[in-house]
Structures are given as structure tokens and as C-alpha cells.
Coordinates of N, CA and C in Angstrom, one line a residue:
M98 N 77.1 132.7 -198.5 CA 75.9 132.3 -199.8 C 75.4 131.0 -199.3
V99 N 76.1 130.2 -199.2 CA 76.0 128.5 -198.6 C 75.2 128.8 -197.3
L100 N 75.5 129.7 -196.5 CA 74.7 129.7 -195.3 C 73.1 130.3 -195.5
E101 N 73.1 131.3 -196.2 CA 71.9 132.0 -196.5 C 70.9 131.0 -197.2
S102 N 71.9 130.1 -198.3 CA 70.8 129.2 -198.9 C 70.1 128.2 -198.0
W103 N 71.3 127.8 -197.0 CA 70.6 126.7 -196.2 C 69.7 127.2 -195.3
L104 N 69.7 128.7 -194.9 CA 68.7 129.2 -193.9 C 67.4 129.2 -194.8
A105 N 67.6 129.7 -196.0 CA 66.4 129.9 -196.9 C 65.6 128.6 -197.0
M106 N 66.4 127.3 -197.4 CA 65.8 126.2 -197.4 C 65.1 125.5 -196.0
T107 N 65.7 126.1 -195.0 CA 65.0 125.7 -193.5 C 63.7 126.3 -193.3
E108 N 63.8 127.6 -193.9 CA 62.6 128.5 -193.4 C 61.6 127.9 -194.7
Q109 N 61.9 127.6 -195.7 CA 61.0 127.0 -196.6 C 60.5 125.6 -196.0
K110 N 61.2 124.9 -195.6 CA 60.8 123.6 -194.9 C 59.7 123.7 -193.9
K111 N 60.1 125.0 -193.0 CA 59.1 125.4 -191.8 C 57.6 125.7 -192.5
R112 N 57.9 126.4 -193.7 CA 56.4 126.9 -193.8 C 55.8 126.0 -194.7
R113 N 56.3 125.1 -195.4 CA 55.8 124.0 -196.3 C 54.5 123.3 -195.6
P114 N 54.9 122.6 -194.2 CA 53.7 122.2 -193.8 C 52.5 122.9 -193.4
Y115 N 52.8 124.2 -193.0 CA 51.7 125.2 -192.9 C 50.8 125.4 -194.3
S116 N 51.8 125.8 -195.1 CA 51.1 125.8 -196.5 C 50.1 124.7 -196.9
S117 N 50.9 123.7 -197.0 CA 50.0 122.6 -197.2 C 48.6 122.1 -196.3
A118 N 48.8 122.4 -195.3 CA 47.7 122.2 -194.2 C 46.6 123.5 -194.8
L119 N 47.0 124.6 -195.1 CA 46.3 125.7 -195.4 C 45.7 125.4 -196.6
R120 N 46.3 124.8 -197.7 CA 45.7 124.5 -199.1 C 44.8 123.4 -199.0
Q121 N 45.0 122.5 -198.2 CA 44.3 121.2 -198.1 C 42.9 121.7 -197.3
G122 N 43.1 122.8 -196.2 CA 41.8 123.3 -195.5 C 41.0 124.0 -196.6
Q123 N 41.6 124.7 -197.6 CA 40.8 125.6 -198.6 C 40.1 124.8 -199.4
A124 N 41.1 123.6 -199.8 CA 40.3 122.6 -200.7 C 39.2 121.8 -200.3
E125 N 39.3 121.6 -198.7 CA 38.2 121.1 -198.2 C 36.8 121.9 -198.1
A126 N 37.3 123.2 -197.8 CA 36.1 124.2 -197.7 C 35.3 124.4 -199.2
T127 N 36.2 124.4 -200.1 CA 35.7 124.6 -201.4 C 34.8 123.4 -202.0
R128 N 35.3 122.2 -201.6 CA 34.6 120.9 -202.1 C 33.3 120.8 -201.2
Q129 N 33.3 121.4 -199.9 CA 31.9 121.3 -199.1 C 31.2 122.4 -199.6
R130 N 31.5 123.6 -199.9 CA 30.5 124.4 -200.6 C 29.9 124.0 -201.7
I131 N 30.6 123.2 -202.5 CA 30.2 122.7 -203.8 C 29.3 121.6 -203.9
A132 N 29.7 120.6 -202.8 CA 28.7 119.5 -202.9 C 27.4 120.1 -202.1
G133 N 27.4 121.1 -200.9 CA 26.3 121.6 -200.3 C 25.4 122.3 -201.3
A134 N 25.9 122.9 -202.1 CA 25.0 123.9 -203.2 C 24.4 122.8 -204.2
A135 N 25.3 121.6 -204.6 CA 24.9 120.8 -205.7 C 23.7 119.8 -204.8
R136 N 24.1 119.6 -203.9 CA 22.9 118.7 -202.9 C 21.5 119.4 -202.8
E137 N 21.9 120.7 -202.4 CA 20.4 121.4 -202.4 C 19.8 121.6 -203.6
L138 N 20.3 122.0 -204.7 CA 19.8 122.1 -206.0 C 19.1 121.0 -206.5
M139 N 19.9 119.5 -206.3 CA 19.4 118.4 -206.9 C 18.1 118.0 -206.3
I140 N 18.1 118.0 -204.8 CA 17.1 117.7 -204.2 C 16.0 118.6 -204.4
R141 N 16.1 119.8 -204.6 CA 15.2 120.8 -204.8 C 14.5 120.8 -206.5
K142 N 15.4 120.6 -207.4 CA 15.1 120.7 -208.8 C 15.2 119.2 -209.4
G143 N 15.8 118.5 -209.0 CA 16.2 117.2 -209.5 C 17.5 117.2 -210.1
Y144 N 18.1 116.1 -210.4 CA 19.4 115.8 -211.1 C 19.8 116.6 -212.5
A145 N 18.5 116.3 -213.4 CA 18.4 116.5 -214.5 C 18.5 118.0 -214.8
D146 N 17.8 119.0 -214.1 CA 17.4 120.1 -214.2 C 18.4 120.9 -213.4
T147 N 19.4 120.4 -212.7 CA 20.6 121.1 -212.0 C 21.4 121.3 -213.0
T148 N 22.3 122.6 -213.3 CA 23.3 122.8 -214.1 C 24.4 123.0 -213.3
M149 N 25.6 122.8 -213.9 CA 26.9 123.0 -213.6 C 27.0 124.5 -213.1
A150 N 26.5 125.4 -214.1 CA 26.6 126.7 -214.0 C 26.0 127.4 -212.6
E151 N 24.7 126.6 -212.5 CA 23.9 127.0 -211.3 C 24.7 126.5 -210.1
V152 N 25.2 125.4 -210.1 CA 26.1 124.9 -208.9 C 27.2 125.8 -208.4
A153 N 27.9 126.2 -209.6 CA 29.2 127.1 -209.3 C 28.5 128.3 -208.7
R154 N 27.6 128.8 -209.3 CA 26.9 130.1 -208.9 C 26.6 130.0 -207.4
E155 N 25.9 129.0 -207.2 CA 25.1 128.7 -205.8 C 26.6 128.7 -204.6
A156 N 27.6 128.0 -205.2 CA 28.7 127.7 -204.4 C 29.8 128.9 -204.3
G157 N 29.6 129.8 -205.0 CA 30.3 131.1 -205.1 C 31.9 130.5 -205.7
V158 N 31.9 129.6 -206.8 CA 33.2 129.5 -207.4 C 33.0 129.7 -208.5
A159 N 34.2 129.9 -209.4 CA 34.4 129.9 -210.8 C 33.8 128.4 -211.5
L160 N 33.3 128.5 -212.5 CA 32.7 127.4 -213.2 C 34.0 126.4 -213.4
Q161 N 34.9 126.8 -213.9 CA 36.4 125.9 -213.9 C 36.8 125.5 -212.8
T162 N 36.6 126.1 -211.5 CA 36.9 125.6 -210.3 C 36.0 124.3 -210.2
L163 N 34.6 124.4 -210.6 CA 33.8 123.5 -210.4 C 34.2 121.9 -211.3
Y164 N 34.6 122.4 -212.4 CA 35.1 121.2 -213.3 C 36.4 120.7 -212.6
T165 N 37.1 121.6 -212.1 CA 38.5 120.8 -211.7 C 38.2 120.0 -210.5
S166 N 37.1 120.5 -209.6 CA 37.0 119.5 -208.6 C 36.2 118.3 -208.9
C167 N 35.6 118.6 -210.0 CA 34.6 117.4 -210.4 C 35.1 117.1 -212.0
P168 N 36.6 116.5 -212.2 CA 36.8 116.5 -213.6 C 36.0 115.4 -214.5
G169 N 35.2 114.7 -213.7 CA 33.8 113.8 -214.7 C 32.9 114.5 -214.9
G170 N 32.8 116.0 -214.7 CA 31.4 116.3 -215.2 C 30.3 116.3 -214.1
K171 N 29.2 116.3 -214.7 CA 28.0 116.1 -213.7 C 28.0 115.0 -212.6
P172 N 28.3 113.7 -213.6 CA 28.0 112.6 -212.6 C 29.1 112.5 -211.7
A173 N 30.4 113.1 -212.0 CA 31.5 113.2 -210.9 C 30.9 114.1 -209.7
L174 N 30.3 115.0 -210.2 CA 29.7 116.1 -209.0 C 28.7 115.1 -208.1
A175 N 27.9 114.2 -208.8 CA 26.8 113.5 -208.2 C 27.3 112.6 -207.0
K176 N 28.6 112.3 -207.8 CA 29.3 111.4 -206.9 C 30.1 112.0 -205.6
L177 N 30.4 113.2 -205.9 CA 31.2 114.0 -204.6 C 30.1 114.4 -203.8
V178 N 28.8 114.9 -204.2 CA 27.8 115.0 -203.5 C 27.4 114.0 -202.4
Y179 N 27.4 112.7 -202.9 CA 26.9 111.2 -202.3 C 28.1 111.2 -201.2
D180 N 29.3 111.4 -201.5 CA 30.5 111.1 -200.7 C 30.5 111.7 -199.5
I181 N 30.5 113.3 -199.8 CA 30.6 114.1 -198.6 C 29.4 114.2 -197.7
T182 N 28.1 113.6 -198.4 CA 27.1 113.5 -197.7 C 27.1 112.3 -196.8
L183 N 27.7 111.3 -197.2 CA 28.0 109.8 -196.5 C 29.0 110.3 -195.3
A184 N 30.1 110.9 -195.6 CA 31.0 111.1 -194.6 C 30.5 112.0 -193.6
G185 N 30.0 113.2 -194.1 CA 29.4 114.1 -193.0 C 30.4 115.5 -193.3
D186 N 31.5 115.2 -194.1 CA 32.2 116.4 -194.0 C 33.3 115.9 -195.5
A187 N 33.9 117.0 -195.8 CA 35.0 116.9 -197.0 C 36.3 116.3 -196.6
R188 N 36.5 116.2 -195.4 CA 37.9 115.7 -195.0 C 38.3 114.4 -195.9
P189 N 39.5 114.2 -196.1 CA 39.9 113.1 -197.2 C 40.6 112.0 -196.1
L190 N 39.5 111.6 -195.3 CA 39.7 110.6 -194.1 C 38.8 109.3 -194.5
P191 N 39.4 108.2 -194.6 CA 38.4 107.2 -194.8 C 37.4 106.8 -193.8
Q192 N 36.5 106.2 -194.2 CA 35.6 105.9 -193.2 C 36.0 105.1 -191.8
S193 N 36.9 104.0 -192.4 CA 37.6 103.1 -191.3 C 38.4 104.0 -190.4
D194 N 38.7 105.2 -190.7 CA 39.7 106.1 -189.5 C 38.7 106.9 -188.9
R195 N 37.5 107.2 -189.1 CA 36.9 108.0 -188.3 C 36.4 107.6 -186.8
P196 N 36.3 108.7 -186.0 CA 35.9 108.1 -184.5 C 34.9 107.2 -184.4
E197 N 33.5 107.3 -184.9 CA 32.5 106.3 -185.0 C 32.8 104.7 -185.2
V198 N 33.6 104.8 -186.2 CA 34.1 103.3 -186.4 C 35.1 102.7 -185.4
Q199 N 36.0 103.7 -185.2 CA 36.8 103.4 -184.0 C 36.4 103.1 -182.8
A200 N 35.3 103.6 -182.5 CA 34.5 103.3 -181.0 C 33.9 101.9 -181.2
I201 N 33.6 101.7 -182.4 CA 32.9 100.3 -182.6 C 34.0 99.3 -182.5
I202 N 35.2 99.4 -183.2 CA 36.3 98.5 -183.2 C 36.7 98.2 -181.6
D203 N 36.6 99.4 -180.8 CA 37.0 99.5 -179.4 C 36.1 98.6 -178.7
E204 N 34.9 98.7 -179.0 CA 33.7 97.9 -178.1 C 34.0 96.5 -178.0
P205 N 34.2 96.0 -176.8 CA 34.4 94.4 -176.7 C 33.3 93.6 -177.1
D206 N 32.0 94.0 -176.5 CA 30.9 93.1 -176.5 C 30.3 93.1 -178.1
P207 N 29.9 91.9 -178.5 CA 29.5 91.9 -180.1 C 28.2 92.4 -180.2
L208 N 27.3 92.3 -179.2 CA 26.1 92.9 -179.3 C 25.9 94.5 -179.4
R209 N 26.8 95.0 -178.2 CA 26.6 96.4 -178.2 C 27.7 96.8 -179.5
K210 N 28.5 96.1 -180.0 CA 29.3 96.3 -181.1 C 28.2 96.7 -182.3
L211 N 27.4 95.8 -182.3 CA 26.3 96.1 -183.6 C 25.4 97.0 -183.4
A212 N 25.0 97.4 -181.9 CA 24.2 98.5 -181.7 C 24.9 99.8 -182.1
R213 N 26.2 100.0 -181.9 CA 26.8 101.1 -182.2 C 26.9 101.1 -183.8
Y214 N 27.3 100.0 -184.3 CA 27.2 100.0 -185.7 C 25.9 100.4 -186.4
A215 N 24.6 99.9 -185.7 CA 23.4 100.3 -186.2 C 23.0 101.9 -186.1
A216 N 23.6 102.3 -185.0 CA 23.4 103.8 -184.8 C 24.0 104.5 -185.8
M217 N 25.4 104.4 -186.0 CA 26.4 104.8 -187.1 C 25.5 104.8 -188.3
A218 N 25.1 103.6 -188.8 CA 24.2 103.4 -190.1 C 23.0 104.3 -190.3
T219 N 22.4 104.2 -189.2 CA 21.0 105.1 -189.1 C 21.6 106.7 -189.6
G220 N 22.4 107.0 -188.9 CA 22.8 108.5 -189.0 C 23.0 108.6 -190.7
I221 N 24.2 107.8 -191.0 CA 24.6 107.8 -192.4 C 23.4 107.5 -193.3
L222 N 22.3 106.8 -193.1 CA 21.1 106.6 -193.9 C 20.2 107.9 -193.8
R223 N 20.3 108.5 -193.1 CA 19.3 109.6 -192.7 C 19.9 110.8 -193.6
R224 N 21.2 111.0 -193.8 CA 22.0 111.9 -194.5 C 21.8 111.7 -195.9
V225 N 22.2 110.2 -196.5 CA 22.2 110.0 -198.0 C 20.9 109.6 -198.6
Q226 N 19.6 109.3 -197.8 CA 18.6 108.8 -198.3 C 18.3 109.9 -199.4
P227 N 18.0 111.3 -199.1 CA 17.4 112.0 -200.2 C 18.4 112.1 -201.3
V228 N 19.7 111.9 -201.1 CA 20.6 112.0 -202.2 C 20.5 110.9 -203.4
H229 N 20.6 109.7 -202.5 CA 20.4 108.6 -203.0 C 19.1 108.4 -204.0
R230 N 17.9 108.7 -203.5 CA 16.5 108.9 -204.1 C 16.8 109.7 -205.4
V231 N 17.2 110.8 -205.2 CA 17.2 111.8 -206.3 C 18.3 111.1 -207.6
L232 N 19.1 110.3 -207.2 CA 20.1 109.7 -208.3 C 19.4 108.5 -208.7
R233 N 18.6 107.9 -208.0 CA 18.0 106.6 -208.5 C 17.0 107.1 -209.3
S234 N 16.1 108.1 -209.2 CA 15.1 108.5 -209.8 C 15.4 109.1 -211.5
A235 N 16.6 109.9 -211.2 CA 17.4 110.3 -212.5 C 17.8 109.2 -213.3
A236 N 18.5 108.3 -212.8 CA 18.8 107.1 -213.4 C 17.9 106.1 -214.3
A237 N 16.6 106.2 -213.6 CA 15.7 105.4 -214.2 C 15.0 106.1 -215.1
A238 N 15.0 107.5 -215.1 CA 14.6 108.4 -216.1 C 15.4 108.4 -217.3
S239 N 16.6 108.4 -217.1 CA 17.8 108.2 -218.2 C 18.6 107.1 -218.5
P240 N 18.1 106.0 -218.6 CA 18.9 104.9 -218.4 C 20.1 104.8 -219.8
A241 N 20.1 105.8 -220.5 CA 21.2 106.0 -221.6 C 22.3 106.9 -220.9
D242 N 22.2 107.5 -219.7 CA 23.1 108.3 -219.0 C 24.1 107.3 -218.4
A243 N 25.3 106.9 -219.1 CA 26.0 106.0 -218.6 C 27.0 106.6 -217.3
G244 N 27.3 107.5 -217.5 CA 27.9 108.2 -216.3 C 27.2 108.1 -215.0
L245 N 25.8 108.4 -215.0 CA 24.9 108.7 -213.9 C 24.9 106.9 -213.4
Q246 N 24.6 106.1 -214.3 CA 24.4 104.7 -214.1 C 25.7 104.2 -213.4
E247 N 26.7 104.6 -214.0 CA 28.2 104.1 -213.2 C 28.4 104.8 -212.1
V248 N 27.9 106.0 -211.7 CA 28.2 106.4 -210.3 C 27.2 105.6 -209.3
L249 N 25.9 105.1 -209.7 CA 24.9 104.2 -208.8 C 25.8 102.8 -208.8
A250 N 26.0 102.5 -209.8 CA 26.9 101.0 -209.6 C 28.3 101.1 -208.6
D251 N 28.9 102.4 -208.7 CA 30.0 102.7 -207.8 C 29.6 102.6 -206.4
I252 N 28.5 103.4 -206.1 CA 28.0 103.4 -204.7 C 27.9 102.2 -204.2
E253 N 27.0 101.2 -205.1 CA 26.5 99.9 -204.6 C 27.9 98.6 -204.2
R254 N 29.1 99.2 -205.3 CA 30.3 98.4 -205.0 C 31.0 98.7 -203.8
E255 N 30.9 99.8 -203.4 CA 31.8 100.4 -202.5 C 31.0 100.1 -201.2
R256 N 29.4 100.2 -201.0 CA 28.9 99.8 -200.1 C 29.1 98.3 -199.5
L257 N 29.2 97.2 -200.9 CA 29.3 95.9 -200.5 C 31.0 95.8 -199.9
K258 N 31.7 96.7 -200.6 CA 33.3 96.5 -200.2 C 33.2 96.9 -198.7
G259 N 32.6 98.2 -198.2 CA 32.7 98.7 -197.0 C 32.0 97.7 -196.1
S260 N 31.1 96.8 -196.4 CA 30.6 95.9 -195.5 C 31.4 94.6 -195.1
H261 N 32.4 94.5 -195.7 CA 33.5 93.4 -195.6 C 34.1 93.8 -194.2
G262 N 34.3 95.3 -193.9 CA 35.0 95.6 -192.9 C 34.4 95.0 -191.5
P263 N 33.2 95.2 -191.1 CA 32.6 94.6 -190.0 C 32.5 93.2 -190.1
A264 N 32.2 92.5 -191.2 CA 32.0 91.2 -191.2 C 33.5 90.3 -190.9
H265 N 34.1 90.9 -191.5 CA 35.7 90.3 -191.1 C 36.3 90.8 -189.4
H266 N 35.8 91.7 -189.1 CA 35.9 92.1 -187.7 C 35.3 91.0 -186.9
L267 N 34.2 91.2 -187.2 CA 33.7 90.0 -186.3 C 34.0 88.3 -186.3
H268 N 34.4 88.3 -187.7 CA 35.0 86.9 -187.7 C 36.3 86.7 -186.9
A269 N 37.2 87.8 -187.3 CA 38.3 87.8 -186.3 C 38.4 87.5 -185.0
L270 N 37.0 88.0 -184.2 CA 37.0 87.9 -182.9 C 35.8 86.6 -182.6
G271 N 35.8 85.7 -183.7 CA 35.2 84.6 -183.3 C 33.9 84.8 -183.1
A272 N 33.0 86.0 -183.4 CA 31.6 86.0 -183.1 C 30.6 85.6 -184.1
L273 N 31.2 85.5 -185.4 CA 30.0 84.9 -186.3 C 29.3 83.6 -186.0
R274 N 27.9 83.5 -186.3 CA 27.7 82.3 -185.8 C 28.4 81.1 -186.6
P275 N 28.1 79.7 -186.3 CA 29.0 78.8 -187.1 C 28.4 78.5 -188.3
G276 N 29.4 78.5 -189.5 CA 29.1 78.1 -190.8 C 28.9 79.5 -191.6
L277 N 28.9 80.5 -191.2 CA 28.9 81.9 -191.6 C 30.2 82.4 -192.1
T278 N 30.4 82.6 -193.6 CA 31.6 82.9 -193.7 C 31.7 84.5 -193.7
P279 N 32.8 85.0 -193.7 CA 32.8 86.8 -193.6 C 32.4 87.1 -194.9
A280 N 32.6 86.5 -196.2 CA 31.8 87.0 -197.3 C 30.4 86.9 -197.4
R281 N 29.9 86.0 -196.7 CA 28.2 85.9 -196.8 C 27.7 87.0 -195.6
A282 N 28.5 87.1 -194.6 CA 28.1 88.0 -193.5 C 28.1 89.3 -194.2
A283 N 29.2 89.7 -195.2 CA 29.2 91.1 -195.5 C 28.1 91.5 -196.5
E284 N 27.6 90.2 -197.0 CA 26.4 90.5 -198.4 C 25.2 90.8 -197.5
Q285 N 25.1 90.0 -196.4 CA 23.8 90.3 -195.4 C 23.5 91.4 -195.1
I286 N 24.9 92.2 -194.4 CA 25.3 93.6 -194.0 C 24.7 94.5 -195.1
Y287 N 25.3 94.1 -196.2 CA 25.3 95.3 -197.4 C 23.6 95.1 -197.8
V288 N 23.0 94.2 -197.6 CA 21.6 94.2 -197.8 C 20.6 94.8 -196.6
L289 N 20.7 94.5 -195.7 CA 20.2 95.0 -194.5 C 20.4 96.4 -194.3
T290 N 21.5 97.0 -194.6 CA 21.8 98.5 -194.4 C 21.4 99.2 -195.6
S291 N 20.8 98.8 -196.5 CA 20.3 99.5 -197.8 C 19.5 100.7 -197.6
T292 N 19.8 101.6 -198.6 CA 18.9 102.9 -198.2 C 17.4 102.7 -198.6
E293 N 17.0 101.5 -199.5 CA 15.8 101.0 -199.8 C 15.2 100.7 -198.7
N294 N 15.8 99.6 -197.7 CA 15.2 99.3 -196.5 C 14.7 100.4 -195.6
F295 N 15.8 101.4 -195.5 CA 15.7 102.5 -194.4 C 14.2 103.2 -195.1
E296 N 14.1 103.3 -196.4 CA 13.0 104.4 -196.7 C 11.7 103.5 -196.8
K297 N 11.6 102.1 -197.0 CA 10.4 101.3 -196.6 C 10.0 101.7 -195.4
L298 N 10.7 101.3 -194.5 CA 10.7 101.1 -193.1 C 10.1 102.5 -192.5
T299 N 11.2 103.5 -192.8 CA 10.9 105.1 -192.2 C 9.7 105.8 -192.9
E300 N 9.4 105.5 -194.2 CA 8.7 106.3 -194.9 C 7.1 105.5 -195.2
V301 N 7.4 104.4 -195.6 CA 6.0 103.4 -196.2 C 5.7 103.0 -194.8
C302 N 6.3 102.3 -194.0 CA 5.8 101.6 -192.7 C 5.4 103.0 -191.6
A303 N 6.3 104.2 -191.8 CA 6.1 105.3 -190.7 C 6.9 104.8 -189.5
W304 N 7.9 103.9 -189.4 CA 8.7 104.0 -188.1 C 9.5 105.0 -187.9
T305 N 9.7 105.4 -186.8 CA 10.6 106.5 -186.3 C 12.0 106.0 -186.5
E306 N 13.0 106.7 -186.7 CA 14.5 106.4 -186.9 C 15.0 105.4 -185.6
A307 N 14.4 105.7 -184.5 CA 14.9 105.1 -183.2 C 14.6 103.6 -183.6
E308 N 13.1 103.3 -184.0 CA 12.6 102.2 -184.3 C 13.5 101.6 -185.3
Y309 N 13.7 102.1 -186.4 CA 14.6 101.4 -187.4 C 16.0 101.1 -186.8
E310 N 16.7 101.9 -186.1 CA 18.1 101.6 -185.4 C 18.0 100.3 -184.6
E311 N 16.8 100.3 -183.7 CA 16.6 99.3 -182.6 C 16.5 97.9 -183.4
W312 N 15.5 98.0 -184.8 CA 15.4 96.7 -185.6 C 16.8 96.5 -186.3
L313 N 17.5 97.3 -186.6 CA 18.5 97.2 -187.5 C 19.7 96.1 -186.6
A314 N 19.8 96.9 -185.2 CA 20.8 96.1 -184.3 C 20.2 94.8 -183.9
G315 N 18.9 94.7 -183.9 CA 18.4 93.5 -183.6 C 18.5 92.4 -184.8
I316 N 18.5 92.7 -186.0 CA 18.4 91.9 -187.1 C 19.8 91.5 -187.4
L317 N 20.8 92.4 -187.3 CA 22.0 92.2 -187.3 C 22.5 91.4 -186.6
A318 N 22.4 91.2 -185.2 CA 22.6 90.4 -184.1 C 22.1 89.0 -184.6
A319 N 20.9 88.9 -184.7 CA 20.4 87.5 -185.0 C 20.6 86.8 -186.3
T320 N 21.1 87.6 -187.6 CA 21.7 87.1 -188.7 C 23.0 86.9 -188.5
L321 N 23.9 87.2 -187.7 CA 25.4 87.4 -187.8 C 26.1 86.7 -186.6
L322 N 25.6 86.8 -185.3 CA 26.2 86.5 -184.1 C 25.6 84.9 -183.8
Q323 N 26.8 84.4 -183.0 CA 26.2 83.2 -182.4 C 24.9 83.1 -181.4
G324 N 24.3 82.2 -181.4 CA 23.1 82.2 -180.3 C 23.6 82.1 -178.9

């Protein structure tokens, strides 16, 4: 009996990592479907006219599954859409651990480092710009929607916090220009990589994304690095 119990426990331990990975993969796929359906509906119809029931139907999930994935309701769904669009997938992997960021960290030359950063930022902005515009428009039309207002505030807080990574990285390398603190460098990165700047240059000024990327790399270098 003891041997049988030990064998059963051993088999359970063998199966557990596989089952855990399978469940995680299924959860990621569900979040991806939900975010994809919600993104398409919100961009086509607007945030206010997109219902949770429509998203569940388009994603092929039960309405309860949708609320379980987004326990904060529709504002939480909007944040899920933004986060997955920004990351490019539903994997629970911090941006700092992704290959593009590792390539920036591994690049020894500060100028090329910022060129890689500008390329990554341009790709992210291309993805998130339509979502961010929809959410900004909805928030402006419904200032009393506290949940949506908080989503946009969270996005900006996270963007600013994320800008501290490259700023402190450059500071640790001794690459920041004299007198520029990592905190002030982060604030400048945050402003220069805003969705609004991307929109103005690529839509109003009709720049190509390649032109925007080249400008961003240049302005970051001129602003942050030693001469």
C-alpha cells in the first residue's frame, strides 16, 4: 500500500507540470481570443457600443468565462485588450524579459541601443495606437466613467514606470549626458514615445513609420546621450 501510494504520488508529480503547462496554454489562448474579439469590436463600433455579450459571442466563450477573465468588467476588458496588444501576445511574460528588450540590453553601443529601442517602440505604437485612440475618445465622451478613466491613468503610469528601465540602464553604463538624472531621462523617454506624438507625425504630418523610427532614434540620442 505504501509503495502504491508512493508510485501514485510520483505519477502525479510527473503529470502536474504537463497539466499546469496545458492549463496555462489554454488560458493564454482564451485571453488571446477574448482580446482579439474585443479589439476588433471596439475599433469598429467604439468602446461604448461594444457589449460584453458581443465580445463573448465573437470570442466563442461563455459570458461567465469573459467576466472571470476580466473581473473588473468592461474597463478591465479594455485594459486586457491594451496589454495584449502592447505585448503582441497573451503570454504572462514581462516586457523586460522579452527578446527585443534583451537585444537592446545586450547591444554595447548606446547609439545602436537607442536605434533598437526606437524600432521596438515604433512596432508597439503601431499596434496600440488604434486601441489607445478608441479608449481616449470614449473617456473624453464619458468623463464620469471612473473605470475607464482609471484604465487610461494606469496606462500612463505604467508607461512612465517602464521608461525608467532604459533610463537607468543608460545611467548604469555612464552613457547619459552630464547633469541628466535617470528620473528626468525616464520622463523624457515617456513623453517622446507617446502615442499622441506617433499619431501626429504619422497621420497629421504623413510621415512613414520608417521616418518616425529614424526621428525617434535621433531625438532620443540627442536628448539622452553625451555629445
